[in-house]
Coordinates of C-alpha atoms in Angstrom, one line a residue:
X1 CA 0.0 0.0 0.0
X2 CA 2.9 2.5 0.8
X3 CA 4.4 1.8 -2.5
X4 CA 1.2 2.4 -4.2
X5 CA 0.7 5.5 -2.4
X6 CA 4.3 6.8 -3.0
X7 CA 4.0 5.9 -6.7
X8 CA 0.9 7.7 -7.0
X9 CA 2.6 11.0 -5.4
X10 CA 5.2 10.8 -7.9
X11 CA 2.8 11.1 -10.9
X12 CA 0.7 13.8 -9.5
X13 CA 3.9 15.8 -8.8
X14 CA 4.3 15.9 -12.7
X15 CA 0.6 16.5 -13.4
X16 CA 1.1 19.5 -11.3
X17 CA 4.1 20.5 -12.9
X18 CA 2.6 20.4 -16.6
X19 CA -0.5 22.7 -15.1
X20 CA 1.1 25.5 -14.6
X21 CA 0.3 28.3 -16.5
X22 CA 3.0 29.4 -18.5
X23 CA 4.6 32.9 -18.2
X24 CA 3.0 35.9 -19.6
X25 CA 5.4 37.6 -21.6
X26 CA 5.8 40.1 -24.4
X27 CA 8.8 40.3 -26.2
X28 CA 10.1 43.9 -27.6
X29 CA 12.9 44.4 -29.5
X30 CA 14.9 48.1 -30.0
X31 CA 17.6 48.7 -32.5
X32 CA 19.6 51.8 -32.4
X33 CA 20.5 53.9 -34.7
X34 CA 24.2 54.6 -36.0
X35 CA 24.6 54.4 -39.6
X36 CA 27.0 51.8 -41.9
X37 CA 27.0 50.2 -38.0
X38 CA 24.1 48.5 -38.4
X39 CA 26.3 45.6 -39.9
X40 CA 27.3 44.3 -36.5
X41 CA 23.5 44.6 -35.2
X42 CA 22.4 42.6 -38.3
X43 CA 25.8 40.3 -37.4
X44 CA 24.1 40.0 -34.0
X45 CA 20.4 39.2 -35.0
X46 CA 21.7 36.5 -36.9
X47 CA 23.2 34.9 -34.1
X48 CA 19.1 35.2 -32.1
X49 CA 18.2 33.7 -35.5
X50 CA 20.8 30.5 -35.3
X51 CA 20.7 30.1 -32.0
X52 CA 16.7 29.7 -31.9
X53 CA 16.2 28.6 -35.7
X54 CA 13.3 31.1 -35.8
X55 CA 13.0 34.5 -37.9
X56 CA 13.1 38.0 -35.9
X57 CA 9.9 38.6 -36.9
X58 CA 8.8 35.2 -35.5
X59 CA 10.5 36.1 -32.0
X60 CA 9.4 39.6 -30.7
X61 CA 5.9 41.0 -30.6
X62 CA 7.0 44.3 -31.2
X63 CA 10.4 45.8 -33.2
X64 CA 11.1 49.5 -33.4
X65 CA 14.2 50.9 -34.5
X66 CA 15.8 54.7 -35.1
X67 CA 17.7 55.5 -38.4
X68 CA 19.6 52.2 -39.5
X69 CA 17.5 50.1 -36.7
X70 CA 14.8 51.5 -38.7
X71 CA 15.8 50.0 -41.7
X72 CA 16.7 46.8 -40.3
X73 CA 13.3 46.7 -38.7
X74 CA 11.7 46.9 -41.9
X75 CA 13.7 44.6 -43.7
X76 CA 13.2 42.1 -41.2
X77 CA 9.4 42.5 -40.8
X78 CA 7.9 43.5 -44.1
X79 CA 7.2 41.2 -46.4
X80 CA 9.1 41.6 -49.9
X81 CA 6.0 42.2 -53.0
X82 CA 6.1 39.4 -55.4
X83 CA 7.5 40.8 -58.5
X84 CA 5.1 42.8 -60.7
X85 CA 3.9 41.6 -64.2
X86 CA 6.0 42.0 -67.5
X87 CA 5.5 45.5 -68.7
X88 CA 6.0 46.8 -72.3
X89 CA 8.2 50.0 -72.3
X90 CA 6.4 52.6 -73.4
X91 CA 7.1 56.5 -74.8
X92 CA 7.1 58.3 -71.4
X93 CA 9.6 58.7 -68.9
X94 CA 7.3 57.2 -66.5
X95 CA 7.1 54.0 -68.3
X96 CA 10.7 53.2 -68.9
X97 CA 11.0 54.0 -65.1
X98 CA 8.7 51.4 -64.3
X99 CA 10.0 48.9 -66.3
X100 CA 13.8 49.9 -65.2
X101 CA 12.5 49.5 -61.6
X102 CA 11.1 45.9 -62.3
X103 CA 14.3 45.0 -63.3
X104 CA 16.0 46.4 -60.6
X105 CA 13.8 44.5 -58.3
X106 CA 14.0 40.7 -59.2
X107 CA 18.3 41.4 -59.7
X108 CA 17.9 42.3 -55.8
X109 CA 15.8 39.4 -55.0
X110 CA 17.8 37.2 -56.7
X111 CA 21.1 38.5 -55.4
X112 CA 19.6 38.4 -51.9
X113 CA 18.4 34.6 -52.3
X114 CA 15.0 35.4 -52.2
X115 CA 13.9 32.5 -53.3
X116 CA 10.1 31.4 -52.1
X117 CA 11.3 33.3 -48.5
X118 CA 9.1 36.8 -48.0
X119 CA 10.6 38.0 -45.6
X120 CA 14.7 39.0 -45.2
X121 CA 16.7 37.3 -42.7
X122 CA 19.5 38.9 -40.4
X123 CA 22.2 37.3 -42.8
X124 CA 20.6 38.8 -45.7
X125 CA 19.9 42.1 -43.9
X126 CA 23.6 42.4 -43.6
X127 CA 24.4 41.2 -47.0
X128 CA 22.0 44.1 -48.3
X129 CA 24.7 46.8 -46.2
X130 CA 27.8 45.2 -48.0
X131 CA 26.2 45.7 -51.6
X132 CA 24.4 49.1 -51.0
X133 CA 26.5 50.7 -48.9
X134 CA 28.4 52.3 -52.0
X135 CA 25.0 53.5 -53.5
X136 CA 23.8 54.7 -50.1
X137 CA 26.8 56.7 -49.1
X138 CA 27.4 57.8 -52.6
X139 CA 28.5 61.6 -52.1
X140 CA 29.1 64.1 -55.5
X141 CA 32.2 65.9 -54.5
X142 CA 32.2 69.6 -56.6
X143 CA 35.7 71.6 -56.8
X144 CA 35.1 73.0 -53.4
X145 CA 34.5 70.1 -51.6
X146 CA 37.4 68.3 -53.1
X147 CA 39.8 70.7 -52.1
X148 CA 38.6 71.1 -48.4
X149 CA 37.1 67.6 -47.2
X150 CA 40.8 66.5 -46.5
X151 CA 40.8 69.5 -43.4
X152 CA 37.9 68.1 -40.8
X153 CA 37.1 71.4 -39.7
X154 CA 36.4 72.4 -42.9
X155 CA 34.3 69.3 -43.8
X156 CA 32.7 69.8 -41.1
X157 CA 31.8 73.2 -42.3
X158 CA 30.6 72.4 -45.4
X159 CA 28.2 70.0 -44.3
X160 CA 26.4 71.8 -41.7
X161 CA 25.7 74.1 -44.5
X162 CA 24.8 71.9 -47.3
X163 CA 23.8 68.1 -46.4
X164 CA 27.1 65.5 -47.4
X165 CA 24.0 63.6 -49.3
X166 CA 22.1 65.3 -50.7
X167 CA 18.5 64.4 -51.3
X168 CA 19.0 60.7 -50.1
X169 CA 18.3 59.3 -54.0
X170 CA 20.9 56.5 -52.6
X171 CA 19.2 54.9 -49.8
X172 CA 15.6 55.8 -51.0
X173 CA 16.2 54.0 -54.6
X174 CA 17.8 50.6 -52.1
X175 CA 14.5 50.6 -50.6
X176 CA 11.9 51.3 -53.3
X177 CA 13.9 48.9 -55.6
X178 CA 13.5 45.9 -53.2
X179 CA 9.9 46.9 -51.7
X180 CA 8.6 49.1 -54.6
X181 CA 6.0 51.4 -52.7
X182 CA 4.7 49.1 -50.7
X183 CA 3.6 50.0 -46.4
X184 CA 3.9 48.9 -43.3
X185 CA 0.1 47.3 -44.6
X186 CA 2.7 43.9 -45.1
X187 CA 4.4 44.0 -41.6
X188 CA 4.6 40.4 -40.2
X189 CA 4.5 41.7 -36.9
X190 CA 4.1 45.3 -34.9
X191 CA 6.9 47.5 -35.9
X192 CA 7.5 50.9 -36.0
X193 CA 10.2 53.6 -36.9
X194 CA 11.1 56.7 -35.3
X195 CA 11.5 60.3 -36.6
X196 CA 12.2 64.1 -35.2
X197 CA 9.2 66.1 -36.3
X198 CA 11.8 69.5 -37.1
X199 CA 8.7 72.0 -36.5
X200 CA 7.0 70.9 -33.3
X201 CA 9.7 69.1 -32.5
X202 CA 7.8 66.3 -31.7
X203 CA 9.6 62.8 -31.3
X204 CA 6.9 60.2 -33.3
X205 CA 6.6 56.6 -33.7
X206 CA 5.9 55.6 -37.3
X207 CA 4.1 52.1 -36.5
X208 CA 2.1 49.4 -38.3
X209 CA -0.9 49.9 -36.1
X210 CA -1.3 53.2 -37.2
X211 CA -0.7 52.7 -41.0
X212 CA -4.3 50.4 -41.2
X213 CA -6.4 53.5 -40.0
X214 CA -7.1 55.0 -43.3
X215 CA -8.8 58.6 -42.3
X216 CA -6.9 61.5 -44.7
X217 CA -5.7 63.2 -40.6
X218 CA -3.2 60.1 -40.1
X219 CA -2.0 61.0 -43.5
X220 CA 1.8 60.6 -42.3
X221 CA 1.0 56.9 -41.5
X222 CA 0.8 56.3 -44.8
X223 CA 4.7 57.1 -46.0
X224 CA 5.8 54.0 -48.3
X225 CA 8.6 52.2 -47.3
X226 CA 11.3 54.3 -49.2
X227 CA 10.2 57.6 -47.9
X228 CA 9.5 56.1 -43.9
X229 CA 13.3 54.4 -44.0
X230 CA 14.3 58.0 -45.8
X231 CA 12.3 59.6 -42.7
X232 CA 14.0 57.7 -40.3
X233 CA 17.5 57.9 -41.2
X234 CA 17.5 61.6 -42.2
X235 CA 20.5 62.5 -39.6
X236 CA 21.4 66.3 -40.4
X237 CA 24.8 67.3 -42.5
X238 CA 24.0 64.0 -43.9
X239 CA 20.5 64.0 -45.6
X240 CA 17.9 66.5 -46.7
X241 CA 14.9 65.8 -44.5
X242 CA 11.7 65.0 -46.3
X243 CA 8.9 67.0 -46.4
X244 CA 5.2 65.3 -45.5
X245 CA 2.3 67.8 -46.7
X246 CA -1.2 66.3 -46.3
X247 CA -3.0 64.9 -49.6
X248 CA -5.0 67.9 -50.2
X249 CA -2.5 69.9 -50.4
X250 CA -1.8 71.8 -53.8
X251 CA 2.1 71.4 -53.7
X252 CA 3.8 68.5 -54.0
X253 CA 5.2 65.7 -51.5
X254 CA 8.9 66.0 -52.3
X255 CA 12.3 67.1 -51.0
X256 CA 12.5 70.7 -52.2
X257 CA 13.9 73.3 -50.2
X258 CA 12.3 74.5 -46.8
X259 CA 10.5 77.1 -46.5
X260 CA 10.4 78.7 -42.6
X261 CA 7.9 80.6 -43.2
X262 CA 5.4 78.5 -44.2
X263 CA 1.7 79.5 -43.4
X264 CA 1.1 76.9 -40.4
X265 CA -2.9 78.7 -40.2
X266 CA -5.7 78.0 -42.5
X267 CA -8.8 80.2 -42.9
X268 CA -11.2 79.4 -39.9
X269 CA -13.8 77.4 -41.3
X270 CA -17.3 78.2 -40.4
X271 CA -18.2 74.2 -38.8
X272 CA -21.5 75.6 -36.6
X273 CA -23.7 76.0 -39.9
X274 CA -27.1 74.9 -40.0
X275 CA -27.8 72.2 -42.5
X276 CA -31.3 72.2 -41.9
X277 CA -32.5 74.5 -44.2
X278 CA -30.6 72.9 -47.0
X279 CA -32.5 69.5 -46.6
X280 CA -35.6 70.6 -48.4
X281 CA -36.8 67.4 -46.6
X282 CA -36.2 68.6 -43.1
X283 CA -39.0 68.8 -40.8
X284 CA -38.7 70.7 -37.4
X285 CA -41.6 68.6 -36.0
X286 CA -39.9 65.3 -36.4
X287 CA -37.8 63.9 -33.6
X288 CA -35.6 61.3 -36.2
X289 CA -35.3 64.2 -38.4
X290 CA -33.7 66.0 -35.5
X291 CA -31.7 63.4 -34.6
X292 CA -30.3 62.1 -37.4
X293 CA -29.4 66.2 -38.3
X294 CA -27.5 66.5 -35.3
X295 CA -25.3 63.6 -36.2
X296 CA -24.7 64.5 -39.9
X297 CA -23.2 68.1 -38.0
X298 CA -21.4 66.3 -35.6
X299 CA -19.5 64.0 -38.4
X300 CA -19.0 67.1 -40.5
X301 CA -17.3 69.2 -37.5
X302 CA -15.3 66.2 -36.8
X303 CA -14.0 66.2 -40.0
X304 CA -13.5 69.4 -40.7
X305 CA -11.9 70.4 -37.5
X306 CA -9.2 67.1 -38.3
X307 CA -9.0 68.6 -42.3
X308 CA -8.6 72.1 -41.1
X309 CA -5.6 70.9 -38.7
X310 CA -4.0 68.8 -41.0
X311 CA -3.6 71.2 -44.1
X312 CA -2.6 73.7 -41.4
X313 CA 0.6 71.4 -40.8
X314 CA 3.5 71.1 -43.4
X315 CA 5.6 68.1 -41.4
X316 CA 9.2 67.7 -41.9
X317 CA 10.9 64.8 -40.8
X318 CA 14.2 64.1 -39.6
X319 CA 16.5 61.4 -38.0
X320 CA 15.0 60.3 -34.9
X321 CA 18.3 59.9 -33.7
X322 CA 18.3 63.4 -33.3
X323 CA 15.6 63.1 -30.3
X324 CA 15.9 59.9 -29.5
X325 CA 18.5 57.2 -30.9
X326 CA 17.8 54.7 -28.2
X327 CA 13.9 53.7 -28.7
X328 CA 13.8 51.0 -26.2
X329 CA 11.6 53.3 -24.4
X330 CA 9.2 54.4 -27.2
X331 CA 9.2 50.4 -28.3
X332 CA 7.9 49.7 -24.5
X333 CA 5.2 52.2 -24.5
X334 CA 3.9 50.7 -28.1
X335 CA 3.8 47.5 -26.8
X336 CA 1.8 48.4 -23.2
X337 CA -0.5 50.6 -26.0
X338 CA -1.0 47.5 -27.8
X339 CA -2.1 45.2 -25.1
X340 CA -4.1 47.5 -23.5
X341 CA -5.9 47.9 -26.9
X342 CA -6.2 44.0 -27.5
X343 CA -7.7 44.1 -24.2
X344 CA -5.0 42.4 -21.8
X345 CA -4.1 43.7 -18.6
X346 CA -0.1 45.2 -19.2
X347 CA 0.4 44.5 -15.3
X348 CA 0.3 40.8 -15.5
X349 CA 3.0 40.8 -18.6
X350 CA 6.4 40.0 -18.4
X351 CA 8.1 42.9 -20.4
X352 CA 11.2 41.1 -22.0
X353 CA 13.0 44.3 -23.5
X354 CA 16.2 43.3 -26.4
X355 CA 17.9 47.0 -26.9
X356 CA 20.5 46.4 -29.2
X357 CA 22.9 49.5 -29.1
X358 CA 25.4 50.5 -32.4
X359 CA 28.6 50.2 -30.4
X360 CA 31.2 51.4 -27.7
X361 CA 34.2 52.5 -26.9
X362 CA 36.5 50.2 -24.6
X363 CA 35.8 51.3 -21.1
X364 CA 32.8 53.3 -21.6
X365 CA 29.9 51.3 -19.9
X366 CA 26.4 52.5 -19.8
X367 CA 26.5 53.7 -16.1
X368 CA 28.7 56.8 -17.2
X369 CA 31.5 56.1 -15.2
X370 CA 33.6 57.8 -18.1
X371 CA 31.5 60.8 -17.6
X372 CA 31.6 60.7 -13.7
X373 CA 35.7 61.0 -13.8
X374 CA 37.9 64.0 -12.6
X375 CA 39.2 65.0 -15.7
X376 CA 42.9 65.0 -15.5
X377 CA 45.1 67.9 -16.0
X378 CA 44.9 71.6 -14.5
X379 CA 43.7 75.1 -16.1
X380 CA 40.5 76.5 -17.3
X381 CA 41.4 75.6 -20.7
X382 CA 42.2 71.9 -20.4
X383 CA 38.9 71.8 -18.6
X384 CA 36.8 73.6 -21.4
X385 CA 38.5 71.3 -23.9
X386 CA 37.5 68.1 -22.2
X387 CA 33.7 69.0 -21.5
X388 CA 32.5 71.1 -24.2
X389 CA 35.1 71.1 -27.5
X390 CA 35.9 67.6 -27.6
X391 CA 32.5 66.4 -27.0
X392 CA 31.0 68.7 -29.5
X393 CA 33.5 66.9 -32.1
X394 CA 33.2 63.6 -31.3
X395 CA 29.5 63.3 -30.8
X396 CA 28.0 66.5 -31.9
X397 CA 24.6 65.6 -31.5
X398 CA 25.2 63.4 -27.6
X399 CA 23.6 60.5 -29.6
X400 CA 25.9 58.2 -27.8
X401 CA 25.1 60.1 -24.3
X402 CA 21.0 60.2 -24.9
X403 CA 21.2 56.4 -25.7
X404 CA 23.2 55.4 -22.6
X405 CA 20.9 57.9 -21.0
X406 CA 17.8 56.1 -22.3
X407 CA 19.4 52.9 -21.2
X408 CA 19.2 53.8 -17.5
X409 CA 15.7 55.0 -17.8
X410 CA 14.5 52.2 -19.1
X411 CA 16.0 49.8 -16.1
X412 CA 14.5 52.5 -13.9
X413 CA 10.8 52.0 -15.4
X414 CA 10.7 48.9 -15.2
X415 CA 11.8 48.7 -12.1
X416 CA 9.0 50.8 -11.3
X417 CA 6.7 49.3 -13.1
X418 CA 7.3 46.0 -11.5
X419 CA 5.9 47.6 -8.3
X420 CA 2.4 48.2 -10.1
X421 CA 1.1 44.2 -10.6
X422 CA 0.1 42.4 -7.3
X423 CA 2.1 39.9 -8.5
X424 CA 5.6 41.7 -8.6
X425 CA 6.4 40.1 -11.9
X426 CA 9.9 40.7 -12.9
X427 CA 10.7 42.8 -15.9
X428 CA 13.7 41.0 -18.4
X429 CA 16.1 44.0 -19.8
X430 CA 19.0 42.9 -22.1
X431 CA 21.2 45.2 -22.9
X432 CA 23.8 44.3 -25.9
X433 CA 26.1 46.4 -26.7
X434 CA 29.3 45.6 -28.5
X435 CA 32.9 47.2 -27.8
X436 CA 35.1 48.4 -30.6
X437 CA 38.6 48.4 -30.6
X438 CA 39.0 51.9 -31.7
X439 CA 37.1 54.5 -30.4
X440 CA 37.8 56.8 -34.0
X441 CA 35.4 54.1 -35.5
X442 CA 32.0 55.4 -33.3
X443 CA 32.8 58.1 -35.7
X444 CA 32.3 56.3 -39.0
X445 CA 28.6 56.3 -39.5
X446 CA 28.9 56.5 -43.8
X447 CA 32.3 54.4 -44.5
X448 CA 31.8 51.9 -47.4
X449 CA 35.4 51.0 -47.3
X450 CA 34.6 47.3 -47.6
X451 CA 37.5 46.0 -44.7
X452 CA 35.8 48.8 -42.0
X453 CA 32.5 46.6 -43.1
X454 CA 34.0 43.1 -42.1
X455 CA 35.5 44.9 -39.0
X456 CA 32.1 45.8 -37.9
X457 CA 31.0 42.1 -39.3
X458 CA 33.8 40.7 -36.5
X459 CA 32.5 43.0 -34.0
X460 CA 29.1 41.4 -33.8
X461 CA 30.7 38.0 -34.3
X462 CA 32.8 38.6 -31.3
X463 CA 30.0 39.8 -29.0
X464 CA 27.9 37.0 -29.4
X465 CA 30.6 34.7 -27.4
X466 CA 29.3 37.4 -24.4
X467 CA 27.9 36.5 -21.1
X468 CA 25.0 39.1 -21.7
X469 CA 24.0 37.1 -25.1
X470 CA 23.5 33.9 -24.1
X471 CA 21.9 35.3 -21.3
X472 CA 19.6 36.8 -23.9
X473 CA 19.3 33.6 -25.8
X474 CA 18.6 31.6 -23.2
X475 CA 15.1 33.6 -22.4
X476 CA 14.4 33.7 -26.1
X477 CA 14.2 29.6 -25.9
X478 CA 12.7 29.7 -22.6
X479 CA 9.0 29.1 -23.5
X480 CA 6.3 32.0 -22.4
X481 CA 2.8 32.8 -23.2
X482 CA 2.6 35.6 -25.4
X483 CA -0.3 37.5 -26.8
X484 CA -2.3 36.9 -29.7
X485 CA -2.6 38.5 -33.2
X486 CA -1.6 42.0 -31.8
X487 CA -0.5 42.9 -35.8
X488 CA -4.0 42.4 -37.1
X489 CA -4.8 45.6 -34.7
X490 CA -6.8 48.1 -35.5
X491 CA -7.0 50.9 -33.3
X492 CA -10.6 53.1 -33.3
X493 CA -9.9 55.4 -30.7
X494 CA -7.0 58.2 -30.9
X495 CA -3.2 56.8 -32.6
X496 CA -0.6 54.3 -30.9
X497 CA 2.5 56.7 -30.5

């Protein structure tokens, strides 16, 4: 009897095991931005792709990512179009265009591999920066700039007053020539991008959700792939930004010079008009007349109030690097937006946050011990030198600073917001960051010279033999219970930012 007793115990302690409820997670991941550098993030995806045999786009709920994470979240989330029908060139220049771009399109598919796959992998993500990269970063020098480029002040000069790229044809035709003009309509999963609004200066999130609502007032939802990617990845002295006007407008959606004095206030329109004594119909006496009059109004207001703001509003977008080159936090509140839209409770979800950052130097962690140092030396000028010239040279924008920044605001709320749930669930942050071996090469953010490329192809390589990424691998295999069908989304009140 005891042995049929003890046996019995032994299988229920099993049973019990398998009926627990599996973790509720949701699994975000954040690229940074940081130009040509995006080869060792790509270098590192592929390394959550080996090590888990499943696609990105398979493994996180959400993916948002700033200037080259930007593009790397598209191309790993978006599905590639199937290649359009045989057309016969015609007379006009849009024609031969059209038929040039088809052309274009299945010699980059079949470069890439793309066989029956519709969506890139890491490994051909990063193949795309080795073959691009000269057509990207492809700069026409003029006298001037030939003669002074080879003094860095002067370059420095010349493109603060005239972008080193100039309308971004380069990384705008690599897009539109492997996704034509498709949206974010064929994301595989939530993503989103993120750009510097220049005249409200207004950090936004460019996401998936957004693009299915339709309505003319979420008009920059709607960017195609080329121009979002272009949005994105706009970083001043390096490319124009583009210009976003809504589709009413009269003038056209392109790149052409900005105008600062554009007329931001549209003629008050008059929304409290009566329509009942244009419906010949109308009668005063009737209740459902009444009714249904007042709700014609109310639509009309509605929309005219959102028309009248949105032709009022000429947007100009910009790298979002400029604002915010980290996005983990941006990526976070998208996905609490998300399941609080789907109808889940954010407070019993595991957050699981991947921030993948575009290098480091050696000794420069993300706690800012470099920046908590006595600077060494004496006088007023070695001083001004350390804190405010050489900065202003080496990161001129303190992408590098807001993105180590970001980092410790985003342990910080999720520390907090581990404090919310009854349950005290704890938050999963993952931090990966690779270390170069010169710090001169944080400064190469448009280098196509083919051996700094495999250098930055090493430097991924080498960081995935880190403590911190298996770490991360390990709670990528670890199985969780994550929500359903957030892509198919639909928001119907207000926008996702």
């Amino acid at each position: 009897m005891q042995s049929d007793s003890s046996s019995q115990q032994q299988t229920q302690a099993p049973q019990q095991q398998e009926q627990q409820p599996l973790q509720k997670a949701i699994r975000i991941l954040s690229l940074d931005g940081g130009g040509i550098r995006g080869i060792a993030v790509a270098k590192i995806l592929q390394g959550f792709e080996r090590k888990t045999k499943k696609k990105i786009h398979e493994l996180f709920d959400v993916v948002v990512g700033t200037s080259t994470g930007g593009l790397l979240a598209v191309m790993m989330c978006v599905e590639v179009p199937e290649t359009p029908e045989d057309l016969i060139e015609g007379t006009s220049e849009e024609e031969k265009e059209l038929v040039k771009r088809r052309k274009r399109h299945v010699m980059l598919k079949k470069e890439l591999n793309l066989n029956n796959e519709k969506v890139l992998t890491a490994k051909q993500a990063r193949k795309l920066y080795f073959m691009k990269a000269g057509q990207i970063f492809h700069e026409e020098h003029n006298l001037w700039h030939q003669l002074t480029d080879r003094f860095k002040p002067f370059e420095y000069l010349n493109h603060w007053l005239e972008s080193k790229y100039k309308g971004g044809d380069g990384l705008e035709r690599t897009v539109r020539d492997l996704y034509l003009d498709n949206d974010f309509a064929h994301a595989k999963t939530c993503v989103g991008v993120v750009v510097n609004e220049r005249n409200s200066h207004k950090t936004m999130l460019l996401n998936s959700t957004n693009a299915k609502i339709r309505e003319h007032h979420n008009y920059h939802n709607h960017l195609s792939l080329p121009q979002l990617v272009r949005a994105t990845s706009a970083a001043p002295t390096y490319f124009d930004p583009i210009i976003v006007r809504h589709p009413s407008s009269k003038e056209d959606n392109n790149n052409e010079k900005i105008n600062e004095n554009v007329k931001k206030n549209t003629d008050d329109k008059d929304i409290n008009n009566n329509n009942k004594n244009q419906n010949e119909n109308f009668d005063e006496n009737c209740d459902e007349c009444r009714e249904k009059s007042k709700e014609e109004r109310s639509e009309e207001i509605l929309e005219d109030c959102l028309e009248a703001d949105c032709e009022k509003k000429t947007l100009v977008f910009e790298d979002g690097g400029v604002t915010c080159n980290n996005p983990s936090i941006k990526a976070f509140q998208y996905a609490r937006n998300l399941l609080q839209l789907k109808g889940y409770n954010p407070l019993e979800y595991q957050f699981q946050v991947y921030s993948i950052g575009t290098g480091a130097a050696k000794g420069e962690d993300l706690e800012f011990k470099k920046a908590n140092e006595k600077i060494k030396g004496n006088g007023i000028y070695h001083t001004a030198f350390k804190r405010l010239i050489l900065p202003a040279i080496s990161d001129p924008f303190q992408i590098r600073k807001s993105s180590r920044e970001t980092d410790i605001r985003m342990k910080r709320i999720l520390r907090n917001f581990e404090k919310l749930g009854e349950e005290k669930i704890k938050q999963q942050y993952f931090r990966l960051q690779f270390i170069v071996d010169d710090e001169k090469d944080l400064d190469k953010l448009d280098s196509s010279d083919e051996s700094f490329m495999r250098k930055l192809k090493r430097y991924g390589k080498e960081f995935r033999e880190t403590k911190i990424f298996k770490e991360a691998i390990e709670a990528l295999n670890t199985e969780v219970d994550r929500p359903k069908d957030l892509v198919n989304l639909v928001p119907i009140f207000g926008f996702l930012e």
